Amino acid sequence: MKTLAGWTALACLISLVRLEHPIRIIPAPAEPYFEPGACLFPAPGDGRTECGFLTVPENRSEPEGRGVRLPVVIFKSHSENPEPDPVVFFDGGPGNSVLALAGLFAASPIRRNRDLILLEQRGNNGAEPSLDCPEVDRAILSNLSSAGTVEEETRRVAEAAGICRERLTSQVGIDLSQYHSAAAAADFEDLRRILGYEQWNLYGVSYGTRLAMFYMRDYPAHVRSVVLDSIYPPETDTYSQLVPQAIEVFGSLFDACAQDVRCREAYPCLEEHFYRLVEELNDDPVPLRAGAIDVLFNGDDLVATVFNALYDTSAVPLLPLLIEEIQQGNAGVLAPIVSGAVGQLTGINWGKYYSVECYEEWPFNPPEAVADSFARNPQISIFIPFAYDLGVCPVWNIGRAPDDADRPVASDLPTLILSGELDPITRPEFGRTAAESLGRAYRYEFPGQAHAISLSGCAQRMMLDFLDDPSVPPDEDCMADLARAPFIIAEDWHLTPALYRLNADLLGRPNPVHRGLLGFMLLFFLGEILLLPGNLIRALRRRSPASPAPARIARGLGLAVAVLGAAFWLGLAAAVGRILSDGFLMLGFGVPREYGWILALPRSAVLPAFGMAALAVPVWRCGYWTALVRVHYTLLTLAAWVFVFFTWYWGLMG
């Protein structure tokens, strides 16, 4: 998929199976119109966010037909005197909801001096009608839990897609042939005209670049400038290029490891091990638990997982370690990365995806060229989800786009093309090819970067510079500081799935009981530490005899557990901060070696916790301290055992 890669399933795993919702029939409007309405996401409370809905005909050649209703978000500029030409964003996929990115764009620096506009593309989950296909989601989940061949899995998905197609077309007569890039570009033009902008700046990422290029082809007079990040030009032949492209990008990964001294010394046989693993796992899949589902993981899944991980710049340094750990039998390291992939696969709106790809991409890939690409690259077969497209598109059966959907877009509009060196799906050569027909294109390839690179960092700064003045090349000085991140090897990392389990339990699928017990434990640990100075002062001033030895030992053990527990959570917070500086995905694999000491703290608390429990009996029987202090000590003992139990439960004892 030409989609934004994200691994947010590590923080909050999406619902894996969605229910079919009734589709409302919207009459086609006499003229497209915009109506203000509620935001479909948690809008910032700055008073500068406006939401509403654009209603347009489904088929512009049939004014008596049905309509489509598309959510709109307008982030007004923070400037009191903003530029008159806003930026309009074209999201990737196809089939991703732009509303999922609304929170990110609310804080975008684009708003410094321009409005920023989001429009949900027709057919996506936020639109009416939505072309969502939960039938396909279920088929994909079924495939993941079994170990069939690519051909068997493709048949299952194609059957599910056929059921979805029948439901969408027969339920209310949706015309699936109207949910393609040219029709979506016309929606954006209707919005521009209704909102009254003479010109605006186009900003596309991934598939959104193709949509933006359709717009710049069809409505050039209303475009001031164009930013194309991770470009997917119309002339690209996805299916005939995909397998050789995958072989190329895997080769780039293996070459990069060989050029890194530590990676080369640690993993001298990385390429050999990878392709051997593909064969071995196809012969003997391994079971693993990924998020909320059980997966039977085979070699084709490994190809898809590594390819998908290469979308994410922060994931690249982990991949040699991941491959070698699997080679050594530690398949558990796959769980975090597979969870993210599952979330992505089941988060796509497949009806919209197939309506675009099967209309304007699949028909232009000759079957003989696709078959030849497989024959020339026997190391891997075509992998999910792309293999499914070859089976689904004949079933989806919505016709073929006009020939210009497969031709280069020629334009003299100022265009900024941004490509990541390691991007597996929208390769840098796509930008080189597209630039040949774009007379005023500034093209940059970012070393060490992967997919969707303009959302932060150097590429974002260059984009902002370009938007300020698209008549000249942007300042590229920041590119001099870019380089491939060093690869991580086993000696750098304390490998454990514990943080992944902790994250899933407390954030991904929140367990309120566990959260409450964690809060109770922290409260009493911090309370015991904060009470220490007062207790010491009272002891020094006390004229009565000192407490009996069991009472003093009990208080000492309680303080020891509280200090160990507090030190553990503070150390863990520091380790997480360090991990996040390298990339969110790495949370799933453990902690840096220099923070390995924190995993010894829960083990150190086990004996003091036993001692506290044993001494609780004489504390009450002999009436040490006041009743209130005895209750406090008992609750502190419970907190100690909550700490011991849950750190063991989450695997945080090393």
XYZ file of C-alpha atoms in Angstrom:
654
model
C 0.000 0.000 0.000
C 1.149 3.501 -0.768
C 0.293 4.538 2.733
C 1.702 6.368 5.719
C 3.435 3.781 7.831
C 2.759 4.038 11.452
C 3.069 1.690 14.320
C 0.493 3.274 16.593
C -0.907 -0.161 17.376
C 1.864 -0.427 19.981
C 0.167 2.390 21.891
C -3.455 1.782 21.029
C -4.425 -1.271 18.984
C -7.385 -0.443 16.826
C -10.541 -2.514 16.775
C -9.709 -5.420 14.504
C -13.191 -6.291 13.311
C -15.693 -3.563 12.449
C -19.418 -3.994 12.086
C -21.235 -3.142 8.891
C -23.165 0.095 9.453
C -26.271 1.030 7.445
C -25.400 3.313 4.550
C -27.463 6.474 4.365
C -28.742 7.554 0.964
C -27.688 11.145 0.288
C -29.452 12.852 -2.631
C -27.157 14.400 -5.201
C -27.068 18.181 -4.687
C -28.100 20.532 -7.462
C -24.751 22.217 -6.805
C -21.957 21.094 -4.480
C -22.227 22.875 -1.130
C -20.445 23.208 2.211
C -22.214 23.275 5.554
C -20.524 23.960 8.917
C -20.706 21.073 11.358
C -19.143 19.343 14.324
C -15.554 18.144 14.172
C -15.220 14.367 13.990
C -12.015 14.422 16.056
C -10.990 16.082 19.360
C -10.433 19.589 18.011
C -8.028 21.935 19.812
C -9.730 24.526 21.975
C -7.994 27.510 20.400
C -11.042 28.780 18.542
C -9.150 28.561 15.261
C -10.487 25.228 14.009
C -13.554 25.056 11.788
C -15.220 21.855 10.616
C -18.022 20.971 8.276
C -19.111 18.801 5.386
C -18.813 19.078 1.626
C -21.648 17.440 -0.314
C -21.070 16.639 -3.989
C -22.586 14.291 -6.589
C -21.267 10.750 -6.609
C -21.277 10.829 -10.411
C -21.004 14.339 -11.838
C -22.506 13.175 -15.136
C -25.669 11.980 -13.380
C -27.100 14.933 -11.421
C -30.182 12.925 -10.438
C -28.125 10.248 -8.718
C -26.817 9.989 -5.169
C -24.484 12.324 -3.321
C -21.431 11.878 -1.131
C -20.775 13.818 2.097
C -17.146 14.525 2.995
C -15.822 15.883 6.315
C -13.739 19.061 6.071
C -11.316 20.503 8.644
C -9.998 24.063 8.338
C -7.136 24.891 10.672
C -6.968 28.660 10.593
C -3.525 30.236 10.655
C -2.097 31.497 13.947
C -1.131 34.696 12.144
C -3.362 37.743 12.312
C -2.444 38.433 8.677
C -2.154 35.019 7.022
C -1.180 34.494 3.423
C -4.213 34.300 1.103
C -3.283 30.884 -0.305
C -3.794 28.002 2.171
C -2.218 24.556 2.088
C -4.520 21.644 1.302
C -3.374 18.153 2.300
C -3.869 14.982 0.225
C -3.632 11.867 2.396
C -2.132 8.502 1.500
C -3.492 4.997 1.202
C -5.628 4.887 -0.797
C -8.089 4.190 1.980
C -6.578 6.077 4.920
C -8.773 8.527 6.793
C -7.247 11.995 6.956
C -9.158 12.537 10.200
C -6.700 10.189 11.902
C -4.002 12.789 11.203
C -6.036 15.813 12.258
C -4.467 15.966 15.720
C -0.997 15.943 14.167
C -1.830 18.720 11.718
C -3.418 20.838 14.426
C 0.139 21.480 15.646
C 1.670 21.824 12.166
C 4.119 24.703 11.610
C 2.345 25.298 8.306
C -0.204 27.238 10.372
C 2.439 29.807 11.207
C 1.280 31.940 8.262
C -1.246 29.870 6.297
C -4.529 28.077 6.793
C -4.273 24.294 6.534
C -7.207 22.382 5.040
C -8.055 18.686 5.282
C -10.722 16.990 3.170
C -11.705 13.377 3.721
C -11.524 11.591 0.382
C -14.695 10.052 -1.006
C -15.235 6.466 0.127
C -13.007 6.709 3.218
C -14.206 5.822 6.710
C -15.205 9.371 7.665
C -17.124 9.926 4.446
C -20.705 9.022 3.567
C -20.958 6.546 2.053
C -17.940 4.664 3.356
C -16.643 1.776 1.286
C -15.319 -0.038 4.340
C -15.020 -3.824 3.925
C -14.961 -5.592 7.310
C -15.403 -8.807 5.332
C -11.885 -8.337 3.975
C -10.553 -7.528 7.442
C -11.914 -10.828 8.705
C -10.398 -12.723 5.778
C -7.002 -11.133 6.451
C -7.189 -12.062 10.132
C -8.148 -15.602 9.145
C -5.123 -15.750 6.839
C -2.825 -14.551 9.595
C -4.016 -17.277 11.952
C -3.441 -20.026 9.382
C -0.509 -20.897 7.146
C -1.876 -21.280 3.643
C -0.070 -20.528 0.427
C -0.245 -17.066 -1.110
C -2.681 -18.469 -3.672
C -4.976 -19.901 -0.977
C -4.906 -16.702 1.037
C -5.593 -14.616 -2.073
C -8.667 -16.705 -2.928
C -10.032 -16.170 0.586
C -9.595 -12.402 0.375
C -11.029 -12.263 -3.159
C -14.154 -14.115 -1.988
C -14.538 -11.679 0.914
C -14.052 -8.710 -1.423
C -16.746 -10.106 -3.708
C -19.169 -10.253 -0.771
C -18.287 -6.681 0.185
C -18.719 -5.491 -3.384
C -22.145 -7.081 -3.603
C -23.204 -5.475 -0.318
C -21.994 -2.007 -1.320
C -23.538 -2.062 -4.779
C -26.812 -3.777 -3.966
C -27.597 -2.166 -0.607
C -28.050 1.356 -1.920
C -26.596 1.201 -5.397
C -23.133 2.661 -4.795
C -21.280 3.135 -8.088
C -17.798 1.911 -7.200
C -16.376 3.223 -10.472
C -16.773 6.786 -9.117
C -14.297 6.435 -6.242
C -11.028 7.088 -8.054
C -8.399 9.811 -8.124
C -9.907 12.028 -10.831
C -13.274 12.120 -9.046
C -11.568 12.866 -5.710
C -9.557 15.673 -7.338
C -12.840 17.194 -8.541
C -14.089 17.131 -4.922
C -11.069 19.166 -3.853
C -11.719 21.653 -6.662
C -15.356 22.044 -5.565
C -14.170 22.744 -2.038
C -11.667 25.378 -3.209
C -14.314 27.152 -5.246
C -16.914 27.095 -2.462
C -14.464 28.348 0.178
C -13.476 31.180 -2.139
C -9.751 30.641 -2.503
C -8.289 31.842 -5.808
C -5.263 29.574 -5.407
C -3.910 27.155 -2.885
C -0.815 25.025 -2.304
C -1.045 21.271 -2.740
C 0.666 18.974 -0.217
C 0.521 15.231 -0.844
C 2.135 12.271 0.874
C 2.401 8.783 -0.641
C -0.775 7.969 -2.629
C -1.792 11.549 -1.865
C 0.942 12.664 -4.281
C -0.828 10.857 -7.121
C -4.092 12.515 -6.169
C -2.350 15.907 -6.006
C -0.849 15.271 -9.459
C -4.319 14.543 -10.858
C -5.435 17.867 -9.398
C -2.465 19.800 -10.840
C -3.165 18.162 -14.214
C -6.895 19.003 -14.211
C -6.985 22.360 -12.372
C -3.576 24.009 -12.831
C -4.857 27.590 -12.798
C -5.740 27.319 -9.114
C -2.411 25.930 -7.871
C 0.350 28.164 -6.478
C 2.814 25.379 -5.581
C 2.991 21.623 -5.028
C 4.786 19.521 -2.394
C 5.082 15.805 -3.221
C 6.495 13.669 -0.400
C 7.144 9.970 -1.193
C 5.885 10.399 -4.736
C 3.692 7.788 -6.428
C 3.378 9.026 -10.034
C 0.647 7.722 -12.356
C 3.093 6.095 -14.789
C 4.400 3.715 -12.089
C 3.515 0.046 -12.677
C 3.133 -1.203 -9.123
C 2.522 -4.894 -9.623
C 5.145 -5.622 -12.268
C 7.759 -3.630 -10.341
C 6.973 -4.745 -6.808
C 8.973 -7.966 -6.427
C 12.158 -6.619 -8.086
C 11.667 -3.452 -6.057
C 11.481 -5.500 -2.853
C 14.631 -7.428 -3.787
C 16.356 -4.101 -4.422
C 15.318 -2.526 -1.120
C 16.244 -5.660 0.856
C 19.605 -5.563 -0.886
C 20.011 -1.939 0.171
C 19.366 -2.979 3.770
C 21.926 -5.794 3.606
C 24.470 -3.497 1.927
C 23.937 -0.835 4.568
C 24.612 -3.406 7.302
C 27.760 -4.545 5.489
C 28.978 -0.940 5.362
C 28.425 -0.522 9.107
C 31.436 -2.093 10.868
C 29.581 -3.221 13.986
C 26.631 -4.595 12.024
C 28.905 -6.421 9.588
C 30.906 -8.034 12.395
C 27.798 -9.006 14.363
C 25.768 -10.248 11.385
C 28.123 -11.270 8.552
C 25.546 -13.616 6.961
C 22.477 -11.365 7.172
C 21.291 -11.740 3.564
C 21.818 -15.507 3.555
C 19.957 -15.869 6.847
C 17.037 -13.748 5.644
C 16.317 -15.750 2.503
C 16.914 -19.023 4.334
C 14.401 -17.907 6.969
C 11.827 -17.200 4.273
C 12.134 -20.808 3.055
C 12.229 -22.340 6.533
C 9.240 -20.389 7.822
C 7.198 -21.254 4.746
C 7.958 -24.936 5.464
C 7.445 -24.644 9.228
C 5.537 -21.522 10.399
C 5.876 -20.366 14.005
C 2.937 -19.396 16.240
C 3.052 -16.073 18.046
C 0.724 -13.725 19.875
C 0.548 -10.288 18.255
C -1.664 -7.831 20.074
C -5.120 -9.347 20.354
C -4.711 -12.142 17.817
C -2.801 -15.383 17.332
C -0.650 -15.444 14.207
C 0.860 -18.425 12.418
C 3.857 -16.663 10.953
C 5.390 -17.967 7.721
C 8.093 -16.852 5.305
C 5.772 -14.753 3.147
C 4.710 -12.954 6.319
C 8.367 -12.282 7.097
C 8.894 -10.698 3.679
C 5.819 -8.517 4.158
C 6.811 -7.585 7.716
C 10.349 -6.502 6.848
C 9.135 -4.644 3.748
C 6.471 -2.877 5.791
C 8.940 -1.999 8.558
C 11.147 -0.259 6.005
C 8.467 2.436 5.657
C 9.516 3.694 9.100
C 12.925 5.372 9.320
C 13.189 4.575 13.031
C 12.590 0.858 12.378
C 15.455 0.374 9.922
C 18.269 0.135 12.551
C 16.404 -2.732 14.235
C 15.921 -4.984 11.232
C 19.262 -6.859 11.176
C 18.841 -7.609 14.886
C 15.254 -8.738 14.264
C 16.260 -11.092 11.436
C 19.122 -12.627 13.404
C 17.037 -13.112 16.540
C 14.421 -15.000 14.512
C 17.214 -17.031 12.923
C 18.304 -18.037 16.440
C 14.791 -19.141 17.371
C 13.620 -16.028 19.226
C 10.441 -15.411 17.230
C 8.942 -13.510 20.182
C 10.683 -10.338 18.978
C 8.229 -10.300 16.082
C 5.185 -9.563 18.244
C 5.482 -5.746 18.378
C 6.230 -5.273 14.703
C 3.551 -7.754 13.611
C 1.005 -6.042 15.879
C 1.700 -2.795 14.073
C 1.344 -4.457 10.685
C -1.954 -6.083 11.702
C -3.270 -2.727 12.871
C -2.307 -1.177 9.564
C -3.778 -3.958 7.445
C -7.121 -3.939 9.239
C -7.211 -0.145 9.454
C -7.334 0.383 5.685
C -10.670 1.037 4.004
C -10.362 -1.793 1.509
C -13.344 -0.809 -0.611
C -11.783 2.578 -1.323
C -8.355 1.000 -1.823
C -9.610 -1.486 -4.418
C -11.765 1.122 -6.140
C -8.654 3.190 -6.835
C -6.054 0.487 -7.448
C -8.270 -1.818 -9.510
C -9.444 1.071 -11.692
C -6.310 3.074 -12.379
C -3.323 0.834 -11.535
C -4.024 -2.890 -11.985
C -5.334 -2.610 -15.595
C -2.067 -1.031 -16.720
C 0.125 -3.874 -15.420
C 0.198 -6.569 -18.132
C -0.184 -10.034 -16.534
C 2.775 -11.350 -18.495
C 5.006 -8.577 -17.101
C 3.850 -9.368 -13.561
C 4.515 -13.105 -14.065
C 7.915 -12.357 -15.597
C 8.913 -10.259 -12.575
C 8.195 -13.249 -10.320
C 10.162 -15.618 -12.526
C 13.197 -13.328 -12.539
C 13.206 -13.043 -8.736
C 12.582 -16.511 -7.289
C 13.919 -15.581 -3.816
C 10.471 -14.276 -2.860
C 6.956 -14.440 -4.216
C 4.675 -11.432 -4.320
C 3.666 -10.721 -0.757
C 0.639 -9.570 1.151
C -1.313 -7.397 0.794
C -0.266 -6.736 -2.814
C -0.737 -10.380 -3.813
C -4.372 -10.063 -2.797
C -4.911 -7.237 -5.300
C -4.171 -9.553 -8.223
C -7.011 -11.809 -7.106
C -9.416 -9.107 -5.964
C -9.314 -6.747 -8.954
C -10.995 -9.177 -11.391
C -13.704 -9.669 -8.758
C -14.036 -5.946 -7.975
C -14.609 -5.464 -11.719
C -15.253 -1.719 -12.015
C -13.682 -1.092 -15.398
C -10.568 0.696 -16.496
C -9.512 4.310 -16.108
C -8.823 6.399 -19.218
C -5.322 6.021 -20.606
C -4.207 9.378 -19.187
C -4.413 7.830 -15.702
C -1.237 5.952 -16.608
C 0.641 8.818 -18.257
C 3.171 11.217 -16.739
C 1.747 14.511 -15.538
C 3.316 17.418 -17.423
C 3.352 20.748 -15.601
C 5.350 23.942 -15.113
C 3.976 24.538 -11.616
C 6.647 24.972 -8.905
C 6.967 21.509 -7.382
C 9.026 20.172 -4.487
C 9.726 16.414 -4.680
C 10.959 14.751 -1.467
C 12.159 11.130 -1.460
C 13.679 8.939 1.235
C 16.719 6.869 0.333
C 15.345 3.797 2.141
C 11.675 4.135 1.148
C 10.583 0.635 0.063
C 7.355 1.508 -1.754
C 7.808 4.951 -3.339
C 11.419 4.587 -4.386
C 13.668 7.602 -5.075
C 13.707 6.724 -8.785
C 9.973 7.510 -8.868
C 10.884 11.117 -8.115
C 13.551 11.119 -10.817
C 11.051 9.772 -13.354
C 8.279 12.209 -12.412
C 10.636 15.198 -12.500
C 11.271 14.620 -16.205
C 7.821 15.986 -17.063
C 7.676 18.635 -14.310
C 9.487 21.632 -15.715
C 9.930 23.506 -12.427
C 10.586 20.644 -10.039
C 13.114 20.761 -7.206
C 13.961 17.179 -6.291
C 15.764 15.959 -3.162
C 16.701 12.494 -1.894
C 17.214 12.294 1.859
C 19.931 9.888 3.048
C 18.902 7.494 5.787
C 15.207 8.440 5.511
C 12.295 6.233 4.514
C 8.629 7.065 3.859
C 6.531 10.173 4.648
C 9.513 12.315 5.612
C 7.966 15.796 5.527
C 6.074 15.392 8.797
C 9.138 16.471 10.783
C 12.838 17.233 10.601
C 14.883 18.519 7.701
C 12.326 17.685 5.005
C 9.652 19.634 6.864
C 11.939 22.670 7.208
C 12.665 22.578 3.477
C 8.949 22.304 2.711
C 8.197 25.382 4.827
C 10.997 27.265 3.091
C 9.585 26.281 -0.295
C 6.056 27.367 0.643
C 7.377 30.786 1.603
C 8.913 31.227 -1.862
C 8.359 28.457 -4.428
C 10.173 30.404 -7.134
C 13.601 29.405 -5.780
C 15.052 26.147 -4.458
C 14.585 25.705 -0.703
C 17.503 25.968 1.682
C 19.008 22.455 1.824
C 21.753 23.073 4.406
C 20.079 20.739 6.912
C 20.595 17.781 4.575
C 24.332 17.896 5.309
C 23.612 16.580 8.815
C 21.544 13.617 7.625
C 22.958 10.103 7.632
C 21.837 6.555 8.185
C 21.261 5.811 11.836
C 23.727 3.221 13.213
C 22.380 -0.302 13.342
C 21.519 -1.818 16.710
C 23.146 -5.125 17.600
C 22.364 -7.558 20.394
C 25.025 -6.253 22.758
C 23.413 -2.773 22.659
C 20.039 -3.946 23.886
C 18.456 -5.935 26.681
C 15.883 -7.812 24.617
C 12.594 -8.358 26.388
C 8.933 -8.097 25.352
C 8.132 -6.675 28.791
C 7.661 -3.044 27.708
C 5.453 -4.215 24.870
C 3.272 -6.155 27.349
C 3.198 -3.247 29.798
C 2.238 -0.807 27.050
C -0.489 -3.094 25.732
C -1.933 -3.664 29.217
C -1.952 -0.046 30.362
C -2.351 1.896 27.097
C -3.172 -0.336 24.142
C -6.061 -2.250 25.732
C -6.364 -0.476 29.091
C -7.160 -2.698 32.048
C -8.755 -0.410 34.675
C -7.997 -2.847 37.520
C -4.319 -2.972 36.633
C -4.193 0.796 36.260
C -5.833 1.237 39.648
C -3.446 -1.171 41.371
C -0.481 0.563 39.759
C -1.717 3.902 41.067
C -2.236 2.431 44.552
C 1.302 1.013 44.550
C 2.936 4.284 43.445
C 0.919 6.284 45.970
C 2.151 4.232 48.913
C 5.742 4.041 47.680
C 5.943 7.805 47.278
C 4.113 8.316 50.550
C 6.596 6.150 52.449
C 9.551 8.038 50.973
C 7.995 11.446 51.700
C 7.219 10.412 55.295
C 10.852 9.421 55.940
C 12.180 12.867 57.010
C 9.323 13.363 59.459
C 9.769 9.896 60.933
C 13.494 10.501 61.421
C 12.889 13.829 63.160
C 10.306 12.288 65.483
C 12.665 9.389 66.274
C 15.468 11.774 67.192
C 13.204 13.792 69.466
C 11.576 10.761 71.048
C 12.481 10.281 74.737
C 10.738 6.967 75.067
C 12.592 3.699 74.441
C 13.246 2.778 70.822
C 10.761 0.532 69.024
C 11.369 -3.238 69.280
C 13.688 -4.746 66.721
C 10.889 -6.413 64.659
C 9.146 -3.043 64.312
C 12.357 -1.307 63.196
C 13.122 -4.107 60.711
C 9.562 -3.941 59.356
C 9.832 -0.171 58.762
C 13.247 -0.608 57.198
C 11.992 -3.279 54.821
C 9.012 -1.113 53.867
C 11.286 1.819 53.109
C 13.636 -0.443 51.084
C 10.794 -1.725 48.886
C 9.438 1.792 48.425
C 12.857 3.079 47.344
C 13.397 0.123 45.007
C 9.947 0.564 43.480
C 10.279 4.311 43.018
C 13.784 3.906 41.560
C 12.442 1.277 39.164
C 9.648 3.457 37.798
C 11.878 6.533 37.543
C 14.536 4.462 35.772
C 11.933 2.976 33.458
C 10.653 6.458 32.594
C 14.219 7.533 31.770
C 14.730 4.411 29.639
C 11.491 5.048 27.743
C 12.580 8.631 27.084
C 15.870 7.352 25.725
C 14.081 4.778 23.554
C 11.633 7.315 22.148
C 14.527 9.498 21.051
C 15.434 6.670 18.639
C 11.928 5.717 17.574
C 8.632 4.579 19.032
C 8.832 1.096 17.548
C 11.854 0.240 19.682
C 9.657 0.253 22.786
C 8.549 -3.199 21.725
C 11.985 -4.764 21.911
C 13.274 -4.011 25.402
C 15.586 -1.444 26.946
C 19.051 -0.134 26.059
C 21.801 -2.118 27.712
C 22.782 0.830 29.910
C 19.316 0.684 31.495
C 19.378 -3.065 32.081
C 19.977 -2.434 35.794
C 16.376 -1.355 36.284
C 15.206 -4.928 35.614
C 17.177 -6.121 38.660
C 15.242 -3.850 41.039
C 11.991 -5.868 41.107
C 13.988 -9.038 41.861
C 15.713 -7.195 44.709
C 12.316 -6.364 46.186
C 11.129 -9.975 46.479
C 12.898 -10.863 49.764
C 11.983 -7.560 51.506
C 8.368 -8.119 50.417
C 8.390 -11.591 51.993
C 9.897 -10.097 55.146
C 7.226 -7.405 55.314
C 4.466 -9.989 55.022
C 6.028 -12.166 57.729
C 6.455 -9.226 60.128
C 2.891 -8.004 59.604
C 1.759 -10.704 62.082
C 3.837 -9.520 65.120
C 3.150 -5.900 64.148
C -0.562 -6.463 64.759
C -0.278 -9.103 67.505
C 2.124 -7.061 69.615
C 0.444 -3.740 68.896
C 3.520 -1.954 67.567
C 2.836 1.696 66.695
C -0.601 3.263 66.568
C -3.500 1.614 64.771
C -3.229 4.156 61.926
C 0.464 3.369 61.396
C -0.252 -0.356 61.466
C -2.910 0.095 58.743
C -0.434 2.149 56.715
C 2.186 -0.598 57.050
C -0.290 -3.282 55.974
C -1.271 -1.318 52.876
C 2.397 -0.691 52.119
C 2.953 -4.464 52.312
C 0.140 -4.967 49.821
C 1.721 -2.341 47.572
C 5.026 -4.215 47.750
C 3.349 -7.399 46.582
C 1.490 -5.561 43.831
C 4.908 -4.344 42.656
C 6.435 -7.818 42.776
C 3.475 -9.537 41.146
C 2.950 -7.125 38.261
C 6.602 -6.710 37.386
C 6.742 -10.505 37.221
C 3.470 -10.594 35.236
C 4.751 -8.057 32.699
C 8.155 -9.770 32.483
C 10.025 -6.830 34.011
C 12.232 -8.944 36.258
C 14.823 -9.396 33.525
